[in-house]
PDB file of C-alpha atoms in Angstrom:
ATOM      1  CA  UNK A   2       0.000   0.000   0.000  1.00  0.00           C
ATOM      2  CA  UNK A   3       1.242   3.462  -0.795  1.00  0.00           C
ATOM      3  CA  UNK A   4       1.556   6.312   1.627  1.00  0.00           C
ATOM      4  CA  UNK A   5      -1.209   8.896   1.892  1.00  0.00           C
ATOM      5  CA  UNK A   6       1.103  11.400   0.283  1.00  0.00           C
ATOM      6  CA  UNK A   7       1.564   9.163  -2.769  1.00  0.00           C
ATOM      7  CA  UNK A   8      -2.169   8.476  -2.999  1.00  0.00           C
ATOM      8  CA  UNK A   9      -2.834  12.227  -2.968  1.00  0.00           C
ATOM      9  CA  UNK A  10      -0.251  12.737  -5.706  1.00  0.00           C
ATOM     10  CA  UNK A  11      -1.903   9.974  -7.777  1.00  0.00           C
ATOM     11  CA  UNK A  12      -5.286  11.619  -7.380  1.00  0.00           C
ATOM     12  CA  UNK A  13      -3.976  15.037  -8.374  1.00  0.00           C
ATOM     13  CA  UNK A  14      -2.276  13.648 -11.469  1.00  0.00           C
ATOM     14  CA  UNK A  15      -5.424  11.765 -12.450  1.00  0.00           C
ATOM     15  CA  UNK A  16      -7.555  14.890 -12.115  1.00  0.00           C
ATOM     16  CA  UNK A  17      -5.059  16.962 -14.060  1.00  0.00           C
ATOM     17  CA  UNK A  18      -4.950  14.464 -16.902  1.00  0.00           C
ATOM     18  CA  UNK A  19      -8.704  13.967 -17.044  1.00  0.00           C
ATOM     19  CA  UNK A  20      -9.246  17.710 -17.121  1.00  0.00           C
ATOM     20  CA  UNK A  21      -7.139  17.932 -20.243  1.00  0.00           C
ATOM     21  CA  UNK A  22      -8.190  13.427 -21.685  1.00  0.00           C
ATOM     22  CA  UNK A  23      -9.994   8.453 -24.764  1.00  0.00           C
ATOM     23  CA  UNK A  24     -13.423   6.788 -27.933  1.00  0.00           C
ATOM     24  CA  UNK A  25     -15.404   4.493 -30.109  1.00  0.00           C
ATOM     25  CA  UNK A  26     -14.399   1.247 -28.510  1.00  0.00           C
ATOM     26  CA  UNK A  27     -13.045   0.064 -25.254  1.00  0.00           C
ATOM     27  CA  UNK A  28      -9.611   1.083 -24.136  1.00  0.00           C
ATOM     28  CA  UNK A  29      -8.227  -2.456 -24.154  1.00  0.00           C
ATOM     29  CA  UNK A  30      -8.921  -5.443 -21.929  1.00  0.00           C
ATOM     30  CA  UNK A  31      -5.247  -6.263 -21.305  1.00  0.00           C
ATOM     31  CA  UNK A  32      -4.173  -5.906 -17.653  1.00  0.00           C
ATOM     32  CA  UNK A  33      -1.567  -3.259 -16.937  1.00  0.00           C
ATOM     33  CA  UNK A  34       1.133  -5.811 -16.070  1.00  0.00           C
ATOM     34  CA  UNK A  35       0.939  -7.256 -19.603  1.00  0.00           C
ATOM     35  CA  UNK A  36       2.820  -4.188 -20.811  1.00  0.00           C
ATOM     36  CA  UNK A  37       5.873  -5.053 -18.724  1.00  0.00           C
ATOM     37  CA  UNK A  38       8.494  -7.312 -20.291  1.00  0.00           C
ATOM     38  CA  UNK A  39       9.384 -10.521 -18.465  1.00  0.00           C
ATOM     39  CA  UNK A  40      12.640  -8.900 -17.363  1.00  0.00           C
ATOM     40  CA  UNK A  41      10.795  -5.863 -15.973  1.00  0.00           C
ATOM     41  CA  UNK A  42       8.415  -8.110 -14.012  1.00  0.00           C
ATOM     42  CA  UNK A  43      11.264 -10.091 -12.467  1.00  0.00           C
ATOM     43  CA  UNK A  44      13.841  -7.333 -12.170  1.00  0.00           C
ATOM     44  CA  UNK A  45      12.565  -3.872 -11.104  1.00  0.00           C
ATOM     45  CA  UNK A  46      15.894  -2.285 -12.068  1.00  0.00           C
ATOM     46  CA  UNK A  47      15.051  -3.084 -15.715  1.00  0.00           C
ATOM     47  CA  UNK A  48      12.187  -0.579 -15.595  1.00  0.00           C
ATOM     48  CA  UNK A  49      12.669   2.940 -16.879  1.00  0.00           C
ATOM     49  CA  UNK A  50      12.554   1.671 -20.434  1.00  0.00           C
ATOM     50  CA  UNK A  51      10.164   0.639 -23.208  1.00  0.00           C
ATOM     51  CA  UNK A  52       7.778  -2.139 -22.234  1.00  0.00           C
ATOM     52  CA  UNK A  53       6.093  -4.778 -24.334  1.00  0.00           C
ATOM     53  CA  UNK A  54       4.832  -3.354 -27.613  1.00  0.00           C
ATOM     54  CA  UNK A  55       1.448  -4.674 -28.693  1.00  0.00           C
ATOM     55  CA  UNK A  56      -0.056  -4.746 -32.213  1.00  0.00           C
ATOM     56  CA  UNK A  57      -3.740  -5.628 -32.625  1.00  0.00           C
ATOM     57  CA  UNK A  58      -5.106  -6.608 -36.041  1.00  0.00           C
ATOM     58  CA  UNK A  59      -8.870  -6.222 -35.708  1.00  0.00           C
ATOM     59  CA  UNK A  60     -11.523  -7.290 -38.193  1.00  0.00           C
ATOM     60  CA  UNK A  61     -15.207  -6.289 -37.922  1.00  0.00           C
ATOM     61  CA  UNK A  62     -18.450  -6.992 -39.734  1.00  0.00           C
ATOM     62  CA  UNK A  63     -21.281  -4.620 -38.836  1.00  0.00           C
ATOM     63  CA  UNK A  64     -24.929  -4.596 -39.901  1.00  0.00           C
ATOM     64  CA  UNK A  65     -26.262  -1.053 -39.600  1.00  0.00           C
ATOM     65  CA  UNK A  66     -29.834  -0.193 -38.597  1.00  0.00           C
ATOM     66  CA  UNK A  67     -30.425   1.380 -42.035  1.00  0.00           C
ATOM     67  CA  UNK A  68     -29.914  -2.029 -43.700  1.00  0.00           C
ATOM     68  CA  UNK A  69     -26.369  -1.386 -44.961  1.00  0.00           C
ATOM     69  CA  UNK A  70     -23.245  -3.393 -44.080  1.00  0.00           C
ATOM     70  CA  UNK A  71     -19.745  -2.416 -43.062  1.00  0.00           C
ATOM     71  CA  UNK A  72     -16.482  -4.370 -43.047  1.00  0.00           C
ATOM     72  CA  UNK A  73     -13.509  -2.934 -41.241  1.00  0.00           C
ATOM     73  CA  UNK A  74      -9.828  -3.658 -40.707  1.00  0.00           C
ATOM     74  CA  UNK A  75      -8.286  -1.716 -37.835  1.00  0.00           C
ATOM     75  CA  UNK A  76      -4.603  -1.740 -36.969  1.00  0.00           C
ATOM     76  CA  UNK A  77      -4.097  -0.782 -33.323  1.00  0.00           C
ATOM     77  CA  UNK A  78      -0.654  -0.179 -31.833  1.00  0.00           C
ATOM     78  CA  UNK A  79       0.344   0.254 -28.167  1.00  0.00           C
ATOM     79  CA  UNK A  80       3.852   1.475 -27.271  1.00  0.00           C
ATOM     80  CA  UNK A  81       4.372   1.566 -23.470  1.00  0.00           C
ATOM     81  CA  UNK A  82       7.059   3.168 -21.328  1.00  0.00           C
ATOM     82  CA  UNK A  83       7.472   1.529 -17.903  1.00  0.00           C
ATOM     83  CA  UNK A  84       8.733   3.951 -15.246  1.00  0.00           C
ATOM     84  CA  UNK A  85      10.879   2.854 -12.340  1.00  0.00           C
ATOM     85  CA  UNK A  86       8.048   3.700  -9.894  1.00  0.00           C
ATOM     86  CA  UNK A  87       5.670   1.262 -11.730  1.00  0.00           C
ATOM     87  CA  UNK A  88       3.693   3.944 -13.540  1.00  0.00           C
ATOM     88  CA  UNK A  89       3.132   3.129 -17.222  1.00  0.00           C
ATOM     89  CA  UNK A  90       2.650   5.673 -20.028  1.00  0.00           C
ATOM     90  CA  UNK A  91       1.354   4.179 -23.282  1.00  0.00           C
ATOM     91  CA  UNK A  92       0.891   5.739 -26.696  1.00  0.00           C
ATOM     92  CA  UNK A  93      -1.933   4.174 -28.680  1.00  0.00           C
ATOM     93  CA  UNK A  94      -2.654   4.702 -32.395  1.00  0.00           C
ATOM     94  CA  UNK A  95      -5.607   3.350 -34.432  1.00  0.00           C
ATOM     95  CA  UNK A  96      -5.916   3.311 -38.229  1.00  0.00           C
ATOM     96  CA  UNK A  97      -9.370   2.121 -39.459  1.00  0.00           C
ATOM     97  CA  UNK A  98     -10.003   1.090 -43.068  1.00  0.00           C
ATOM     98  CA  UNK A  99     -13.660   0.523 -44.008  1.00  0.00           C
ATOM     99  CA  UNK A 100     -15.435  -1.284 -46.842  1.00  0.00           C
ATOM    100  CA  UNK A 101     -19.141  -0.390 -46.884  1.00  0.00           C
ATOM    101  CA  UNK A 102     -22.241   0.111 -49.001  1.00  0.00           C
ATOM    102  CA  UNK A 103     -23.531   2.826 -46.673  1.00  0.00           C
ATOM    103  CA  UNK A 104     -24.273   6.108 -48.434  1.00  0.00           C
ATOM    104  CA  UNK A 105     -22.590   9.437 -47.792  1.00  0.00           C
ATOM    105  CA  UNK A 106     -20.808  12.281 -49.580  1.00  0.00           C
ATOM    106  CA  UNK A 107     -17.849   9.972 -50.275  1.00  0.00           C
ATOM    107  CA  UNK A 108     -20.108   7.146 -51.556  1.00  0.00           C
ATOM    108  CA  UNK A 109     -23.221   8.735 -53.034  1.00  0.00           C
ATOM    109  CA  UNK A 110     -24.310   5.710 -55.088  1.00  0.00           C
ATOM    110  CA  UNK A 111     -24.270   3.342 -52.112  1.00  0.00           C
ATOM    111  CA  UNK A 112     -22.243   0.570 -53.729  1.00  0.00           C
ATOM    112  CA  UNK A 113     -19.430  -1.074 -51.798  1.00  0.00           C
ATOM    113  CA  UNK A 114     -16.445   1.224 -51.536  1.00  0.00           C
ATOM    114  CA  UNK A 115     -13.209   1.479 -49.496  1.00  0.00           C
ATOM    115  CA  UNK A 116     -12.173   4.459 -47.407  1.00  0.00           C
ATOM    116  CA  UNK A 117     -10.132   5.503 -44.386  1.00  0.00           C
ATOM    117  CA  UNK A 118     -12.013   6.354 -41.195  1.00  0.00           C
ATOM    118  CA  UNK A 119     -10.998   8.589 -38.299  1.00  0.00           C
ATOM    119  CA  UNK A 120      -7.379   7.918 -37.359  1.00  0.00           C
ATOM    120  CA  UNK A 121      -6.592   8.754 -33.746  1.00  0.00           C
ATOM    121  CA  UNK A 122      -3.748   8.941 -31.250  1.00  0.00           C
ATOM    122  CA  UNK A 123      -4.132   8.459 -27.514  1.00  0.00           C
ATOM    123  CA  UNK A 124      -1.634   8.857 -24.664  1.00  0.00           C
ATOM    124  CA  UNK A 125      -2.681   6.638 -21.720  1.00  0.00           C
ATOM    125  CA  UNK A 126      -1.399   6.770 -18.144  1.00  0.00           C
ATOM    126  CA  UNK A 127      -1.654   3.914 -15.623  1.00  0.00           C
ATOM    127  CA  UNK A 128      -0.620   4.569 -12.043  1.00  0.00           C
ATOM    128  CA  UNK A 129       1.266   2.242  -9.746  1.00  0.00           C
ATOM    129  CA  UNK A 130      -1.050   0.464  -7.250  1.00  0.00           C
ATOM    130  CA  UNK A 131      -2.773   3.047  -5.043  1.00  0.00           C
ATOM    131  CA  UNK A 132      -4.277   0.219  -2.970  1.00  0.00           C
ATOM    132  CA  UNK A 133      -3.710  -3.545  -3.163  1.00  0.00           C
ATOM    133  CA  UNK A 134      -4.738  -4.753  -6.663  1.00  0.00           C
ATOM    134  CA  UNK A 135      -6.049  -1.281  -7.613  1.00  0.00           C
ATOM    135  CA  UNK A 136      -4.557   1.022 -10.271  1.00  0.00           C
ATOM    136  CA  UNK A 137      -5.968   4.185 -11.857  1.00  0.00           C
ATOM    137  CA  UNK A 138      -6.012   5.041 -15.541  1.00  0.00           C
ATOM    138  CA  UNK A 139      -6.603   8.172 -17.581  1.00  0.00           C
ATOM    139  CA  UNK A 140      -6.138   9.086 -21.238  1.00  0.00           C
ATOM    140  CA  UNK A 141      -6.681  11.799 -23.827  1.00  0.00           C
ATOM    141  CA  UNK A 142      -7.622  10.791 -27.356  1.00  0.00           C
ATOM    142  CA  UNK A 143      -7.059  13.069 -30.365  1.00  0.00           C
ATOM    143  CA  UNK A 144      -9.302  12.068 -33.280  1.00  0.00           C
ATOM    144  CA  UNK A 145      -8.451  13.379 -36.744  1.00  0.00           C
ATOM    145  CA  UNK A 146     -10.827  14.199 -39.558  1.00  0.00           C
ATOM    146  CA  UNK A 147     -11.472  11.317 -41.944  1.00  0.00           C
ATOM    147  CA  UNK A 148      -9.456  11.842 -45.129  1.00  0.00           C
ATOM    148  CA  UNK A 149     -12.389  10.404 -47.107  1.00  0.00           C
ATOM    149  CA  UNK A 150     -15.389  11.616 -45.117  1.00  0.00           C
ATOM    150  CA  UNK A 151     -18.824  10.048 -44.521  1.00  0.00           C
ATOM    151  CA  UNK A 152     -19.759   7.212 -44.592  1.00  0.00           C
ATOM    152  CA  UNK A 153     -16.196   6.198 -43.661  1.00  0.00           C
ATOM    153  CA  UNK A 154     -15.803   8.681 -40.818  1.00  0.00           C
ATOM    154  CA  UNK A 155     -16.528  12.165 -39.559  1.00  0.00           C
ATOM    155  CA  UNK A 156     -14.630  14.521 -41.878  1.00  0.00           C
ATOM    156  CA  UNK A 157     -15.931  17.978 -40.961  1.00  0.00           C
ATOM    157  CA  UNK A 158     -14.603  18.225 -37.400  1.00  0.00           C
ATOM    158  CA  UNK A 159     -11.811  17.123 -35.142  1.00  0.00           C
ATOM    159  CA  UNK A 160     -12.666  15.330 -31.896  1.00  0.00           C
ATOM    160  CA  UNK A 161     -11.068  15.120 -28.481  1.00  0.00           C
ATOM    161  CA  UNK A 162     -11.951  12.458 -25.906  1.00  0.00           C
ATOM    162  CA  UNK A 163     -10.843  12.628 -22.253  1.00  0.00           C
ATOM    163  CA  UNK A 164     -11.429   9.543 -20.139  1.00  0.00           C
ATOM    164  CA  UNK A 165     -10.769   8.074 -16.711  1.00  0.00           C
ATOM    165  CA  UNK A 166     -11.268   4.790 -14.875  1.00  0.00           C
ATOM    166  CA  UNK A 167      -9.570   2.166 -12.777  1.00  0.00           C
ATOM    167  CA  UNK A 168      -8.544  -1.487 -12.817  1.00  0.00           C
ATOM    168  CA  UNK A 169      -9.290  -3.732  -9.853  1.00  0.00           C
ATOM    169  CA  UNK A 170      -7.893  -7.258  -9.852  1.00  0.00           C
ATOM    170  CA  UNK A 171      -9.640 -10.047  -7.911  1.00  0.00           C
ATOM    171  CA  UNK A 172      -7.344 -13.070  -8.268  1.00  0.00           C
ATOM    172  CA  UNK A 173      -9.218 -15.100  -5.619  1.00  0.00           C
ATOM    173  CA  UNK A 174     -12.697 -14.630  -7.113  1.00  0.00           C
ATOM    174  CA  UNK A 175     -13.685 -17.596  -9.295  1.00  0.00           C
ATOM    175  CA  UNK A 176     -10.532 -18.306 -11.356  1.00  0.00           C
ATOM    176  CA  UNK A 177      -9.599 -14.630 -11.433  1.00  0.00           C
ATOM    177  CA  UNK A 178     -11.620 -11.512 -12.311  1.00  0.00           C
ATOM    178  CA  UNK A 179     -10.467  -8.093 -13.543  1.00  0.00           C
ATOM    179  CA  UNK A 180     -12.930  -5.181 -13.281  1.00  0.00           C
ATOM    180  CA  UNK A 181     -11.905  -2.162 -15.399  1.00  0.00           C
ATOM    181  CA  UNK A 182     -14.726   0.398 -15.650  1.00  0.00           C
ATOM    182  CA  UNK A 183     -13.979   3.379 -17.852  1.00  0.00           C
ATOM    183  CA  UNK A 184     -15.746   6.619 -18.789  1.00  0.00           C
ATOM    184  CA  UNK A 185     -14.957   8.953 -21.657  1.00  0.00           C
ATOM    185  CA  UNK A 186     -16.459  12.042 -23.208  1.00  0.00           C
ATOM    186  CA  UNK A 187     -16.076  12.566 -26.962  1.00  0.00           C
ATOM    187  CA  UNK A 188     -16.442  16.152 -28.094  1.00  0.00           C
ATOM    188  CA  UNK A 189     -16.119  17.549 -31.626  1.00  0.00           C
ATOM    189  CA  UNK A 190     -14.584  20.929 -32.339  1.00  0.00           C
ATOM    190  CA  UNK A 191     -13.399  23.142 -35.196  1.00  0.00           C
ATOM    191  CA  UNK A 192     -16.203  22.182 -37.585  1.00  0.00           C
ATOM    192  CA  UNK A 193     -15.762  23.216 -41.220  1.00  0.00           C
ATOM    193  CA  UNK A 194     -19.184  24.848 -41.446  1.00  0.00           C
ATOM    194  CA  UNK A 195     -20.924  27.177 -38.933  1.00  0.00           C
ATOM    195  CA  UNK A 196     -24.000  24.907 -38.744  1.00  0.00           C
ATOM    196  CA  UNK A 197     -22.004  21.683 -38.173  1.00  0.00           C
ATOM    197  CA  UNK A 198     -23.443  19.626 -35.321  1.00  0.00           C
ATOM    198  CA  UNK A 199     -20.443  18.801 -33.172  1.00  0.00           C
ATOM    199  CA  UNK A 200     -20.061  15.280 -31.764  1.00  0.00           C
ATOM    200  CA  UNK A 201     -21.052  15.135 -28.091  1.00  0.00           C
ATOM    201  CA  UNK A 202     -21.117  11.554 -26.772  1.00  0.00           C
ATOM    202  CA  UNK A 203     -20.457   9.909 -23.414  1.00  0.00           C
ATOM    203  CA  UNK A 204     -19.186   6.319 -23.284  1.00  0.00           C
ATOM    204  CA  UNK A 205     -19.527   3.961 -20.321  1.00  0.00           C
ATOM    205  CA  UNK A 206     -17.447   0.793 -20.364  1.00  0.00           C
ATOM    206  CA  UNK A 207     -18.141  -1.674 -17.513  1.00  0.00           C
ATOM    207  CA  UNK A 208     -15.294  -3.909 -18.716  1.00  0.00           C
ATOM    208  CA  UNK A 209     -15.092  -7.192 -16.784  1.00  0.00           C
ATOM    209  CA  UNK A 210     -12.742 -10.040 -17.688  1.00  0.00           C
ATOM    210  CA  UNK A 211     -13.052 -13.586 -16.303  1.00  0.00           C
ATOM    211  CA  UNK A 212     -10.228 -16.105 -16.423  1.00  0.00           C
ATOM    212  CA  UNK A 213     -11.664 -19.424 -17.637  1.00  0.00           C
ATOM    213  CA  UNK A 214      -8.615 -21.687 -17.781  1.00  0.00           C
ATOM    214  CA  UNK A 215      -4.939 -21.547 -18.620  1.00  0.00           C
ATOM    215  CA  UNK A 216      -4.661 -19.188 -21.583  1.00  0.00           C
ATOM    216  CA  UNK A 217      -8.418 -18.573 -21.853  1.00  0.00           C
ATOM    217  CA  UNK A 218     -10.507 -15.618 -20.664  1.00  0.00           C
ATOM    218  CA  UNK A 219     -13.892 -14.077 -21.366  1.00  0.00           C
ATOM    219  CA  UNK A 220     -14.655 -10.338 -21.389  1.00  0.00           C
ATOM    220  CA  UNK A 221     -17.864  -8.339 -21.173  1.00  0.00           C
ATOM    221  CA  UNK A 222     -17.620  -4.964 -22.930  1.00  0.00           C
ATOM    222  CA  UNK A 223     -14.149  -5.671 -24.249  1.00  0.00           C
ATOM    223  CA  UNK A 224     -14.658  -3.615 -27.407  1.00  0.00           C
ATOM    224  CA  UNK A 225     -18.084  -1.954 -27.862  1.00  0.00           C
ATOM    225  CA  UNK A 226     -19.282   0.481 -25.172  1.00  0.00           C
ATOM    226  CA  UNK A 227     -22.563   1.758 -23.797  1.00  0.00           C
ATOM    227  CA  UNK A 228     -23.159   5.245 -25.222  1.00  0.00           C
ATOM    228  CA  UNK A 229     -25.225   8.341 -24.517  1.00  0.00           C
ATOM    229  CA  UNK A 230     -25.612  10.844 -27.353  1.00  0.00           C
ATOM    230  CA  UNK A 231     -25.975  14.251 -25.736  1.00  0.00           C
ATOM    231  CA  UNK A 232     -27.188  15.803 -29.009  1.00  0.00           C
ATOM    232  CA  UNK A 233     -30.138  13.414 -29.430  1.00  0.00           C
ATOM    233  CA  UNK A 234     -30.465  12.591 -25.687  1.00  0.00           C
ATOM    234  CA  UNK A 235     -30.565   8.878 -26.545  1.00  0.00           C
ATOM    235  CA  UNK A 236     -28.900   5.855 -24.935  1.00  0.00           C
ATOM    236  CA  UNK A 237     -27.587   2.762 -26.665  1.00  0.00           C
ATOM    237  CA  UNK A 238     -26.651  -0.177 -24.425  1.00  0.00           C
ATOM    238  CA  UNK A 239     -25.648  -3.197 -26.552  1.00  0.00           C
ATOM    239  CA  UNK A 240     -24.540  -6.556 -25.188  1.00  0.00           C
ATOM    240  CA  UNK A 241     -20.824  -7.002 -25.918  1.00  0.00           C
ATOM    241  CA  UNK A 242     -18.758 -10.197 -25.380  1.00  0.00           C
ATOM    242  CA  UNK A 243     -15.239 -11.315 -26.294  1.00  0.00           C
ATOM    243  CA  UNK A 244     -13.506 -14.704 -25.941  1.00  0.00           C
ATOM    244  CA  UNK A 245      -9.710 -14.416 -25.625  1.00  0.00           C
ATOM    245  CA  UNK A 246      -7.055 -17.109 -26.108  1.00  0.00           C
ATOM    246  CA  UNK A 247      -3.332 -16.668 -25.473  1.00  0.00           C
ATOM    247  CA  UNK A 248      -1.815 -19.265 -27.782  1.00  0.00           C
ATOM    248  CA  UNK A 249       1.822 -18.326 -27.203  1.00  0.00           C
ATOM    249  CA  UNK A 250       3.716 -15.834 -25.087  1.00  0.00           C
ATOM    250  CA  UNK A 251       3.718 -13.367 -27.996  1.00  0.00           C
ATOM    251  CA  UNK A 252       0.522 -14.393 -29.808  1.00  0.00           C
ATOM    252  CA  UNK A 253      -3.104 -13.919 -28.779  1.00  0.00           C
ATOM    253  CA  UNK A 254      -6.489 -14.370 -30.480  1.00  0.00           C
ATOM    254  CA  UNK A 255      -9.924 -12.989 -29.648  1.00  0.00           C
ATOM    255  CA  UNK A 256     -13.394 -13.448 -31.144  1.00  0.00           C
ATOM    256  CA  UNK A 257     -16.733 -11.959 -30.182  1.00  0.00           C
ATOM    257  CA  UNK A 258     -19.179  -9.230 -31.023  1.00  0.00           C
ATOM    258  CA  UNK A 259     -22.039  -7.042 -29.884  1.00  0.00           C
ATOM    259  CA  UNK A 260     -25.768  -6.935 -30.497  1.00  0.00           C
ATOM    260  CA  UNK A 261     -28.480  -4.426 -29.781  1.00  0.00           C
ATOM    261  CA  UNK A 262     -31.038  -5.494 -27.191  1.00  0.00           C
ATOM    262  CA  UNK A 263     -34.633  -4.844 -28.186  1.00  0.00           C
ATOM    263  CA  UNK A 264     -35.158  -1.919 -30.561  1.00  0.00           C
ATOM    264  CA  UNK A 265     -33.478   1.097 -28.920  1.00  0.00           C
ATOM    265  CA  UNK A 266     -33.986   4.469 -30.585  1.00  0.00           C
ATOM    266  CA  UNK A 267     -30.315   5.344 -30.203  1.00  0.00           C
ATOM    267  CA  UNK A 268     -28.936   2.195 -31.868  1.00  0.00           C
ATOM    268  CA  UNK A 269     -26.492   2.676 -34.758  1.00  0.00           C
ATOM    269  CA  UNK A 270     -26.085  -1.029 -35.568  1.00  0.00           C
ATOM    270  CA  UNK A 271     -28.036  -4.278 -35.278  1.00  0.00           C
ATOM    271  CA  UNK A 272     -24.991  -6.399 -34.519  1.00  0.00           C
ATOM    272  CA  UNK A 273     -21.219  -6.543 -34.848  1.00  0.00           C
ATOM    273  CA  UNK A 274     -18.977  -9.590 -35.267  1.00  0.00           C
ATOM    274  CA  UNK A 275     -15.344  -8.896 -34.485  1.00  0.00           C
ATOM    275  CA  UNK A 276     -12.047 -10.623 -33.850  1.00  0.00           C
ATOM    276  CA  UNK A 277      -8.371  -9.904 -33.603  1.00  0.00           C
ATOM    277  CA  UNK A 278      -4.894 -11.375 -33.922  1.00  0.00           C
ATOM    278  CA  UNK A 279      -2.483  -9.742 -31.476  1.00  0.00           C
ATOM    279  CA  UNK A 280       1.310  -9.791 -31.611  1.00  0.00           C
ATOM    280  CA  UNK A 281       3.518  -8.825 -28.649  1.00  0.00           C
ATOM    281  CA  UNK A 282       7.082  -7.623 -29.117  1.00  0.00           C
ATOM    282  CA  UNK A 283       9.924  -7.680 -26.541  1.00  0.00           C
TER     283      UNK A 283
END
């Protein structure tokens, strides 16, 4: 357990970062310690260096509520720096490429077409344990305009997304449970036109991961969040699940998806099927 002085410092840093701070999907379901190399876990003096770099290769199929479909490949990169005091700063970058028959200014005829969505960058900060098994997290996501525009992404405004949450590990519950709730606010700015409706969405991510067996785990809300659109004043709470398998020390697979429950007015999709192949380096 840390001293009260260190806990106060952690809280101040968290508030400072969240006042500045994450966006369309979960953060990531990987526990903080997965970003330490084996040497850093076993030898604290090896910290103060780059941690374990992670590359996710995501694939999605999405059926939209307007009857159109969307395929997506998303490369997602995490580059962590592990400090000597156990804090971890991670830079995340996402590059989405979409293939859809949804209509928009960049696809007026509605046939299947390829385009680049909203690329974003996100610095993430995890604290050292502030209490046994408890760490805090905050981030600030910078979302760029889509180079192609709708229906591939939002092209007429930039977006910024501050977020905050925590990770609580319960190794003695069932076979091991990790509870990582997260909240983020996505706000558009600098619209191209005076009458542009700026994005204003809140995401709630009650991420919970259950260890099933050696190498296997199961996550609720591992990728697709609960959202509240402040412009339309509508909620969308899908059911999201993800099955994860660590095949090798540096290779992991996941498969799952999300589906709307009932017929919510704020739904943007009927269902999503997604999966990933993850490579770890170092």
